[in-house]
JSON list of C-alpha atoms in Angstrom, two decimals:
[
{"chain": "A", "resi": 1, "resn": "ILE", "atom": "CA", "xyz": [-10.46, -50.09, -52.77]},
{"chain": "A", "resi": 2, "resn": "MET", "atom": "CA", "xyz": [-10.77, -47.70, -55.71]},
{"chain": "A", "resi": 3, "resn": "TYR", "atom": "CA", "xyz": [-8.89, -44.40, -55.57]},
{"chain": "A", "resi": 4, "resn": "GLY", "atom": "CA", "xyz": [-10.06, -41.42, -57.59]},
{"chain": "A", "resi": 5, "resn": "GLY", "atom": "CA", "xyz": [-9.40, -37.73, -58.03]},
{"chain": "A", "resi": 6, "resn": "GLU", "atom": "CA", "xyz": [-5.90, -36.50, -57.20]},
{"chain": "A", "resi": 7, "resn": "ALA", "atom": "CA", "xyz": [-4.66, -39.92, -56.03]},
{"chain": "A", "resi": 8, "resn": "GLU", "atom": "CA", "xyz": [-5.69, -41.52, -59.32]},
{"chain": "A", "resi": 9, "resn": "ALA", "atom": "CA", "xyz": [-4.10, -38.71, -61.34]},
{"chain": "A", "resi": 10, "resn": "GLN", "atom": "CA", "xyz": [-0.82, -39.02, -59.42]},
{"chain": "A", "resi": 11, "resn": "SER", "atom": "CA", "xyz": [-0.80, -42.80, -59.88]},
{"chain": "A", "resi": 12, "resn": "GLU", "atom": "CA", "xyz": [-1.25, -42.42, -63.64]},
{"chain": "A", "resi": 13, "resn": "SER", "atom": "CA", "xyz": [1.39, -39.68, -63.85]},
{"chain": "A", "resi": 14, "resn": "PHE", "atom": "CA", "xyz": [4.04, -41.62, -61.91]},
{"chain": "A", "resi": 15, "resn": "GLY", "atom": "CA", "xyz": [3.30, -44.92, -63.63]},
{"chain": "A", "resi": 16, "resn": "GLY", "atom": "CA", "xyz": [5.97, -44.55, -66.30]},
{"chain": "A", "resi": 17, "resn": "PHE", "atom": "CA", "xyz": [8.49, -42.60, -64.26]},
{"chain": "A", "resi": 18, "resn": "GLY", "atom": "CA", "xyz": [10.14, -45.58, -62.54]},
{"chain": "A", "resi": 19, "resn": "PRO", "atom": "CA", "xyz": [11.56, -47.25, -65.65]},
{"chain": "A", "resi": 20, "resn": "ALA", "atom": "CA", "xyz": [12.36, -43.87, -67.21]},
{"chain": "A", "resi": 21, "resn": "ILE", "atom": "CA", "xyz": [14.41, -42.78, -64.19]},
{"chain": "A", "resi": 22, "resn": "ILE", "atom": "CA", "xyz": [16.30, -46.09, -64.09]},
{"chain": "A", "resi": 23, "resn": "ILE", "atom": "CA", "xyz": [17.12, -45.82, -67.79]},
{"chain": "A", "resi": 24, "resn": "ALA", "atom": "CA", "xyz": [18.22, -42.21, -67.33]},
{"chain": "A", "resi": 25, "resn": "MET", "atom": "CA", "xyz": [20.54, -43.13, -64.45]},
{"chain": "A", "resi": 26, "resn": "PHE", "atom": "CA", "xyz": [22.19, -45.90, -66.46]},
{"chain": "A", "resi": 27, "resn": "GLY", "atom": "CA", "xyz": [22.50, -43.49, -69.37]},
{"chain": "A", "resi": 28, "resn": "ILE", "atom": "CA", "xyz": [24.25, -40.91, -67.18]},
{"chain": "A", "resi": 29, "resn": "LEU", "atom": "CA", "xyz": [26.69, -43.51, -65.85]},
{"chain": "A", "resi": 30, "resn": "ALA", "atom": "CA", "xyz": [27.41, -44.73, -69.39]},
{"chain": "A", "resi": 31, "resn": "VAL", "atom": "CA", "xyz": [28.19, -41.20, -70.58]},
{"chain": "A", "resi": 32, "resn": "LEU", "atom": "CA", "xyz": [30.45, -40.59, -67.58]},
{"chain": "A", "resi": 33, "resn": "LEU", "atom": "CA", "xyz": [32.30, -43.84, -68.24]},
{"chain": "A", "resi": 34, "resn": "LEU", "atom": "CA", "xyz": [32.81, -42.86, -71.88]},
{"chain": "A", "resi": 35, "resn": "GLU", "atom": "CA", "xyz": [34.02, -39.41, -70.87]},
{"chain": "A", "resi": 36, "resn": "PHE", "atom": "CA", "xyz": [36.46, -40.38, -68.13]},
{"chain": "A", "resi": 37, "resn": "GLY", "atom": "CA", "xyz": [37.30, -43.92, -69.19]},
{"chain": "A", "resi": 38, "resn": "SER", "atom": "CA", "xyz": [37.37, -44.81, -65.49]},
{"chain": "A", "resi": 39, "resn": "PHE", "atom": "CA", "xyz": [34.67, -46.19, -63.23]},
{"chain": "A", "resi": 40, "resn": "SER", "atom": "CA", "xyz": [36.25, -44.53, -60.18]},
{"chain": "A", "resi": 41, "resn": "SER", "atom": "CA", "xyz": [36.05, -41.03, -61.70]},
{"chain": "A", "resi": 42, "resn": "ALA", "atom": "CA", "xyz": [32.47, -41.67, -62.84]},
{"chain": "A", "resi": 43, "resn": "ALA", "atom": "CA", "xyz": [31.57, -42.85, -59.33]},
{"chain": "A", "resi": 44, "resn": "VAL", "atom": "CA", "xyz": [33.04, -39.72, -57.74]},
{"chain": "A", "resi": 45, "resn": "VAL", "atom": "CA", "xyz": [31.04, -37.52, -60.12]},
{"chain": "A", "resi": 46, "resn": "ALA", "atom": "CA", "xyz": [27.79, -39.43, -59.57]},
{"chain": "A", "resi": 47, "resn": "PHE", "atom": "CA", "xyz": [28.22, -39.50, -55.78]},
{"chain": "A", "resi": 48, "resn": "VAL", "atom": "CA", "xyz": [26.72, -35.99, -55.47]},
{"chain": "A", "resi": 49, "resn": "ILE", "atom": "CA", "xyz": [23.31, -37.14, -56.75]},
{"chain": "A", "resi": 50, "resn": "PRO", "atom": "CA", "xyz": [21.97, -38.37, -53.36]},
{"chain": "A", "resi": 51, "resn": "PHE", "atom": "CA", "xyz": [22.89, -35.02, -51.75]},
{"chain": "A", "resi": 52, "resn": "GLY", "atom": "CA", "xyz": [20.74, -33.14, -54.23]},
{"chain": "A", "resi": 53, "resn": "ILE", "atom": "CA", "xyz": [17.83, -35.53, -53.87]},
{"chain": "A", "resi": 54, "resn": "MET", "atom": "CA", "xyz": [17.99, -35.15, -50.10]},
{"chain": "A", "resi": 55, "resn": "GLY", "atom": "CA", "xyz": [18.00, -31.36, -50.38]},
{"chain": "A", "resi": 56, "resn": "GLY", "atom": "CA", "xyz": [15.09, -31.40, -52.82]},
{"chain": "A", "resi": 57, "resn": "LEU", "atom": "CA", "xyz": [12.98, -33.55, -50.49]},
{"chain": "A", "resi": 58, "resn": "ILE", "atom": "CA", "xyz": [13.79, -31.27, -47.54]},
{"chain": "A", "resi": 59, "resn": "ALA", "atom": "CA", "xyz": [12.77, -28.24, -49.60]},
{"chain": "A", "resi": 60, "resn": "LEU", "atom": "CA", "xyz": [9.45, -29.86, -50.49]},
{"chain": "A", "resi": 61, "resn": "PHE", "atom": "CA", "xyz": [8.84, -30.66, -46.82]},
{"chain": "A", "resi": 62, "resn": "ILE", "atom": "CA", "xyz": [9.64, -27.10, -45.72]},
{"chain": "A", "resi": 63, "resn": "GLY", "atom": "CA", "xyz": [7.48, -25.66, -48.48]},
{"chain": "A", "resi": 64, "resn": "LYS", "atom": "CA", "xyz": [4.64, -28.07, -47.61]},
{"chain": "A", "resi": 65, "resn": "GLU", "atom": "CA", "xyz": [4.51, -29.37, -51.17]},
{"chain": "A", "resi": 66, "resn": "SER", "atom": "CA", "xyz": [3.79, -32.95, -52.19]},
{"chain": "A", "resi": 67, "resn": "LEU", "atom": "CA", "xyz": [5.81, -35.06, -54.58]},
{"chain": "A", "resi": 68, "resn": "SER", "atom": "CA", "xyz": [4.14, -34.14, -57.86]},
{"chain": "A", "resi": 69, "resn": "TYR", "atom": "CA", "xyz": [4.73, -34.53, -61.58]},
{"chain": "A", "resi": 70, "resn": "THR", "atom": "CA", "xyz": [6.56, -31.20, -61.83]},
{"chain": "A", "resi": 71, "resn": "SER", "atom": "CA", "xyz": [8.70, -31.91, -58.76]},
{"chain": "A", "resi": 72, "resn": "ILE", "atom": "CA", "xyz": [9.89, -35.14, -60.41]},
{"chain": "A", "resi": 73, "resn": "ILE", "atom": "CA", "xyz": [10.89, -33.09, -63.46]},
{"chain": "A", "resi": 74, "resn": "GLY", "atom": "CA", "xyz": [12.72, -30.78, -61.06]},
{"chain": "A", "resi": 75, "resn": "PHE", "atom": "CA", "xyz": [14.70, -33.73, -59.69]},
{"chain": "A", "resi": 76, "resn": "ILE", "atom": "CA", "xyz": [15.70, -34.76, -63.21]},
{"chain": "A", "resi": 77, "resn": "ALA", "atom": "CA", "xyz": [16.87, -31.22, -64.03]},
{"chain": "A", "resi": 78, "resn": "LEU", "atom": "CA", "xyz": [18.67, -31.04, -60.69]},
{"chain": "A", "resi": 79, "resn": "ILE", "atom": "CA", "xyz": [20.65, -34.21, -61.39]},
{"chain": "A", "resi": 80, "resn": "GLY", "atom": "CA", "xyz": [21.88, -32.72, -64.65]},
{"chain": "A", "resi": 81, "resn": "ILE", "atom": "CA", "xyz": [23.11, -29.55, -62.94]},
{"chain": "A", "resi": 82, "resn": "GLU", "atom": "CA", "xyz": [24.74, -31.55, -60.14]},
{"chain": "A", "resi": 83, "resn": "ILE", "atom": "CA", "xyz": [26.61, -33.78, -62.57]},
{"chain": "A", "resi": 84, "resn": "LYS", "atom": "CA", "xyz": [27.90, -30.78, -64.51]},
{"chain": "A", "resi": 85, "resn": "ASN", "atom": "CA", "xyz": [29.22, -29.11, -61.37]},
{"chain": "A", "resi": 86, "resn": "SER", "atom": "CA", "xyz": [30.89, -32.29, -60.16]},
{"chain": "A", "resi": 87, "resn": "ILE", "atom": "CA", "xyz": [32.53, -32.86, -63.55]},
{"chain": "A", "resi": 88, "resn": "LEU", "atom": "CA", "xyz": [34.26, -29.48, -63.22]},
{"chain": "A", "resi": 89, "resn": "LEU", "atom": "CA", "xyz": [36.03, -30.63, -60.05]},
{"chain": "A", "resi": 90, "resn": "VAL", "atom": "CA", "xyz": [36.95, -34.15, -61.12]},
{"chain": "A", "resi": 91, "resn": "GLU", "atom": "CA", "xyz": [38.03, -33.20, -64.64]},
{"chain": "A", "resi": 92, "resn": "PHE", "atom": "CA", "xyz": [40.31, -30.46, -63.31]},
{"chain": "A", "resi": 93, "resn": "ALA", "atom": "CA", "xyz": [41.89, -32.85, -60.82]},
{"chain": "A", "resi": 94, "resn": "ASN", "atom": "CA", "xyz": [42.46, -35.44, -63.56]},
{"chain": "A", "resi": 95, "resn": "GLN", "atom": "CA", "xyz": [44.07, -32.82, -65.80]},
{"chain": "A", "resi": 96, "resn": "GLU", "atom": "CA", "xyz": [46.39, -31.75, -63.00]},
{"chain": "A", "resi": 97, "resn": "ARG", "atom": "CA", "xyz": [47.45, -35.36, -62.43]},
{"chain": "A", "resi": 98, "resn": "GLU", "atom": "CA", "xyz": [48.18, -35.75, -66.14]},
{"chain": "A", "resi": 99, "resn": "ARG", "atom": "CA", "xyz": [50.58, -32.81, -65.76]},
{"chain": "A", "resi": 100, "resn": "GLY", "atom": "CA", "xyz": [52.40, -34.67, -63.01]},
{"chain": "A", "resi": 101, "resn": "THR", "atom": "CA", "xyz": [50.83, -32.97, -60.00]},
{"chain": "A", "resi": 102, "resn": "PRO", "atom": "CA", "xyz": [50.70, -35.21, -56.90]},
{"chain": "A", "resi": 103, "resn": "LEU", "atom": "CA", "xyz": [47.30, -36.67, -56.07]},
{"chain": "A", "resi": 104, "resn": "ARG", "atom": "CA", "xyz": [46.58, -34.69, -52.90]},
{"chain": "A", "resi": 105, "resn": "GLU", "atom": "CA", "xyz": [47.82, -31.44, -54.39]},
{"chain": "A", "resi": 106, "resn": "ALA", "atom": "CA", "xyz": [45.74, -31.99, -57.53]},
{"chain": "A", "resi": 107, "resn": "ILE", "atom": "CA", "xyz": [42.46, -32.39, -55.66]},
{"chain": "A", "resi": 108, "resn": "GLU", "atom": "CA", "xyz": [43.24, -29.48, -53.33]},
{"chain": "A", "resi": 109, "resn": "LYS", "atom": "CA", "xyz": [43.94, -27.26, -56.32]},
{"chain": "A", "resi": 110, "resn": "ALA", "atom": "CA", "xyz": [40.75, -28.43, -58.02]},
{"chain": "A", "resi": 111, "resn": "GLY", "atom": "CA", "xyz": [38.74, -27.46, -54.96]},
{"chain": "A", "resi": 112, "resn": "GLU", "atom": "CA", "xyz": [40.36, -24.04, -54.76]},
{"chain": "A", "resi": 113, "resn": "VAL", "atom": "CA", "xyz": [40.15, -23.18, -58.46]},
{"chain": "A", "resi": 114, "resn": "ARG", "atom": "CA", "xyz": [36.84, -24.78, -59.46]},
{"chain": "A", "resi": 115, "resn": "PHE", "atom": "CA", "xyz": [34.69, -24.23, -56.38]},
{"chain": "A", "resi": 116, "resn": "LEU", "atom": "CA", "xyz": [33.98, -20.58, -57.21]},
{"chain": "A", "resi": 117, "resn": "PRO", "atom": "CA", "xyz": [32.68, -21.33, -60.74]},
{"chain": "A", "resi": 118, "resn": "VAL", "atom": "CA", "xyz": [30.56, -24.16, -59.29]},
{"chain": "A", "resi": 119, "resn": "LEU", "atom": "CA", "xyz": [29.21, -21.86, -56.58]},
{"chain": "A", "resi": 120, "resn": "LEU", "atom": "CA", "xyz": [28.40, -19.08, -59.07]},
{"chain": "A", "resi": 121, "resn": "THR", "atom": "CA", "xyz": [26.64, -21.54, -61.39]},
{"chain": "A", "resi": 122, "resn": "SER", "atom": "CA", "xyz": [24.50, -22.82, -58.52]},
{"chain": "A", "resi": 123, "resn": "MET", "atom": "CA", "xyz": [23.71, -19.32, -57.26]},
{"chain": "A", "resi": 124, "resn": "THR", "atom": "CA", "xyz": [22.65, -18.26, -60.75]},
{"chain": "A", "resi": 125, "resn": "ALA", "atom": "CA", "xyz": [20.31, -21.24, -61.07]},
{"chain": "A", "resi": 126, "resn": "ILE", "atom": "CA", "xyz": [18.91, -20.61, -57.58]},
{"chain": "A", "resi": 127, "resn": "GLY", "atom": "CA", "xyz": [18.33, -16.94, -58.39]},
{"chain": "A", "resi": 128, "resn": "GLY", "atom": "CA", "xyz": [16.39, -17.90, -61.48]},
{"chain": "A", "resi": 129, "resn": "MET", "atom": "CA", "xyz": [14.16, -20.26, -59.49]},
{"chain": "A", "resi": 130, "resn": "ILE", "atom": "CA", "xyz": [13.27, -17.84, -56.67]},
{"chain": "A", "resi": 131, "resn": "PRO", "atom": "CA", "xyz": [10.52, -15.98, -58.62]},
{"chain": "A", "resi": 132, "resn": "LEU", "atom": "CA", "xyz": [8.83, -19.31, -59.37]},
{"chain": "A", "resi": 133, "resn": "VAL", "atom": "CA", "xyz": [8.83, -20.20, -55.67]},
{"chain": "A", "resi": 134, "resn": "MET", "atom": "CA", "xyz": [7.44, -16.81, -54.66]},
{"chain": "A", "resi": 135, "resn": "GLU", "atom": "CA", "xyz": [4.68, -17.15, -57.23]},
{"chain": "A", "resi": 136, "resn": "ARG", "atom": "CA", "xyz": [3.35, -20.15, -55.27]},
{"chain": "A", "resi": 137, "resn": "SER", "atom": "CA", "xyz": [2.14, -21.76, -58.45]},
{"chain": "A", "resi": 138, "resn": "PRO", "atom": "CA", "xyz": [1.05, -25.38, -57.93]},
{"chain": "A", "resi": 139, "resn": "LEU", "atom": "CA", "xyz": [2.64, -26.17, -61.29]},
{"chain": "A", "resi": 140, "resn": "TYR", "atom": "CA", "xyz": [6.05, -24.49, -61.07]},
{"chain": "A", "resi": 141, "resn": "SER", "atom": "CA", "xyz": [6.75, -23.93, -57.37]},
{"chain": "A", "resi": 142, "resn": "PRO", "atom": "CA", "xyz": [7.50, -27.61, -56.54]},
{"chain": "A", "resi": 143, "resn": "LEU", "atom": "CA", "xyz": [9.95, -27.79, -59.45]},
{"chain": "A", "resi": 144, "resn": "ALA", "atom": "CA", "xyz": [11.73, -24.64, -58.31]},
{"chain": "A", "resi": 145, "resn": "MET", "atom": "CA", "xyz": [11.84, -25.76, -54.66]},
{"chain": "A", "resi": 146, "resn": "VAL", "atom": "CA", "xyz": [13.46, -29.05, -55.63]},
{"chain": "A", "resi": 147, "resn": "ILE", "atom": "CA", "xyz": [16.17, -27.34, -57.68]},
{"chain": "A", "resi": 148, "resn": "ILE", "atom": "CA", "xyz": [16.90, -24.72, -55.02]},
{"chain": "A", "resi": 149, "resn": "GLY", "atom": "CA", "xyz": [17.05, -27.17, -52.12]},
{"chain": "A", "resi": 150, "resn": "GLY", "atom": "CA", "xyz": [19.04, -29.72, -54.08]},
{"chain": "A", "resi": 151, "resn": "LEU", "atom": "CA", "xyz": [21.62, -27.21, -55.30]},
{"chain": "A", "resi": 152, "resn": "ILE", "atom": "CA", "xyz": [22.18, -25.80, -51.82]},
{"chain": "A", "resi": 153, "resn": "THR", "atom": "CA", "xyz": [22.89, -29.19, -50.26]},
{"chain": "A", "resi": 154, "resn": "SER", "atom": "CA", "xyz": [24.81, -30.69, -53.18]},
{"chain": "A", "resi": 155, "resn": "THR", "atom": "CA", "xyz": [27.03, -27.64, -53.68]},
{"chain": "A", "resi": 156, "resn": "LEU", "atom": "CA", "xyz": [28.01, -27.40, -50.02]},
{"chain": "A", "resi": 157, "resn": "LEU", "atom": "CA", "xyz": [28.29, -31.13, -49.29]},
{"chain": "A", "resi": 158, "resn": "ALA", "atom": "CA", "xyz": [30.08, -31.90, -52.56]},
{"chain": "A", "resi": 159, "resn": "ARG", "atom": "CA", "xyz": [32.80, -29.42, -51.63]},
{"chain": "A", "resi": 160, "resn": "ILE", "atom": "CA", "xyz": [33.31, -31.33, -48.38]},
{"chain": "A", "resi": 161, "resn": "VAL", "atom": "CA", "xyz": [32.85, -34.92, -49.56]},
{"chain": "A", "resi": 162, "resn": "THR", "atom": "CA", "xyz": [34.28, -34.94, -53.11]},
{"chain": "A", "resi": 163, "resn": "PRO", "atom": "CA", "xyz": [37.98, -34.33, -52.20]},
{"chain": "A", "resi": 164, "resn": "PRO", "atom": "CA", "xyz": [38.31, -37.24, -49.71]},
{"chain": "A", "resi": 165, "resn": "LEU", "atom": "CA", "xyz": [36.22, -39.46, -51.98]},
{"chain": "A", "resi": 166, "resn": "TYR", "atom": "CA", "xyz": [38.53, -38.65, -54.91]},
{"chain": "A", "resi": 167, "resn": "LEU", "atom": "CA", "xyz": [41.54, -39.47, -52.74]},
{"chain": "A", "resi": 168, "resn": "LEU", "atom": "CA", "xyz": [39.93, -42.80, -51.86]},
{"chain": "A", "resi": 169, "resn": "LEU", "atom": "CA", "xyz": [38.78, -43.75, -55.36]},
{"chain": "A", "resi": 170, "resn": "ALA", "atom": "CA", "xyz": [41.37, -41.91, -57.44]},
{"chain": "A", "resi": 171, "resn": "PRO", "atom": "CA", "xyz": [41.99, -43.53, -60.83]},
{"chain": "A", "resi": 172, "resn": "GLY", "atom": "CA", "xyz": [45.44, -44.90, -61.60]},
{"chain": "A", "resi": 173, "resn": "GLU", "atom": "CA", "xyz": [48.25, -42.68, -62.72]},
{"chain": "A", "resi": 174, "resn": "LYS", "atom": "CA", "xyz": [47.85, -41.43, -66.26]},
{"chain": "A", "resi": 175, "resn": "LYS", "atom": "CA", "xyz": [50.27, -42.57, -68.91]},
{"chain": "A", "resi": 176, "resn": "LYS", "atom": "CA", "xyz": [52.08, -40.08, -71.09]},
{"chain": "A", "resi": 177, "resn": "ALA", "atom": "CA", "xyz": [49.87, -41.03, -74.02]},
{"chain": "A", "resi": 178, "resn": "PRO", "atom": "CA", "xyz": [46.35, -41.43, -72.57]},
{"chain": "A", "resi": 179, "resn": "ARG", "atom": "CA", "xyz": [43.73, -43.36, -74.46]},
{"chain": "A", "resi": 180, "resn": "ARG", "atom": "CA", "xyz": [41.35, -41.47, -76.69]},
{"chain": "A", "resi": 181, "resn": "ARG", "atom": "CA", "xyz": [38.18, -40.26, -75.01]},
{"chain": "A", "resi": 182, "resn": "PHE", "atom": "CA", "xyz": [34.81, -39.73, -76.63]},
{"chain": "A", "resi": 183, "resn": "PHE", "atom": "CA", "xyz": [34.12, -36.18, -75.42]},
{"chain": "A", "resi": 184, "resn": "GLY", "atom": "CA", "xyz": [37.15, -33.94, -75.75]},
{"chain": "A", "resi": 185, "resn": "GLY", "atom": "CA", "xyz": [40.54, -34.36, -74.15]},
{"chain": "A", "resi": 186, "resn": "LYS", "atom": "CA", "xyz": [43.76, -35.53, -75.66]},
{"chain": "A", "resi": 187, "resn": "GLY", "atom": "CA", "xyz": [43.85, -38.79, -77.48]},
{"chain": "A", "resi": 188, "resn": "GLU", "atom": "CA", "xyz": [46.66, -41.10, -78.38]},
{"chain": "A", "resi": 189, "resn": "PRO", "atom": "CA", "xyz": [49.08, -39.72, -80.97]},
{"chain": "A", "resi": 190, "resn": "ASP", "atom": "CA", "xyz": [48.96, -41.27, -84.41]},
{"chain": "A", "resi": 191, "resn": "PRO", "atom": "CA", "xyz": [51.61, -43.93, -84.92]},
{"chain": "A", "resi": 192, "resn": "VAL", "atom": "CA", "xyz": [54.69, -42.88, -86.85]},
{"chain": "A", "resi": 193, "resn": "VAL", "atom": "CA", "xyz": [55.47, -45.16, -89.77]},
{"chain": "A", "resi": 194, "resn": "THR", "atom": "CA", "xyz": [59.16, -45.42, -90.59]},
{"chain": "A", "resi": 195, "resn": "PRO", "atom": "CA", "xyz": [59.90, -46.66, -94.12]},
{"chain": "A", "resi": 196, "resn": "ALA", "atom": "CA", "xyz": [62.03, -49.75, -94.32]},
{"chain": "A", "resi": 197, "resn": "GLU", "atom": "CA", "xyz": [65.56, -49.24, -95.57]}
]
């Protein structure tokens, strides 16, 4: 059976997306591991990704849009926004624990202090996508729908799921001199050399 027209175009467009998405996911996990130095923290941050994908698919279904080239780009952009929002929560909790705050209190404080910035960031992105949805453009509307739907579900569900997941997978207690990280944060102090007498 030979497929032509739109089916053929979609097949050609999606042909290289599979390997590219897999490489991108491994790249994201590698960056998170370098940033946090802990697989558990990286896992907590990355756990929000399925929530966004679910919300994006629901938005496409409600909007009666198919999974197109631009909607795939929307999913990629959505994952980046999700990861950034989740980093705000986990990084704040880790910083509180480094200051000696108990585990449960640290994650509760992170949720209270960081949820508003995360919510405002998501609302700003959603507001910017609404005109593209209302335009009903076959090129841009699917992308905007994916981002809007994904941000709604990931923002709300991450606020509910991230705290207990962090409690379950919390990294070990931080030492007074934490190891150097690749992207910001405090590194180990330089060794002090005492001259021999």
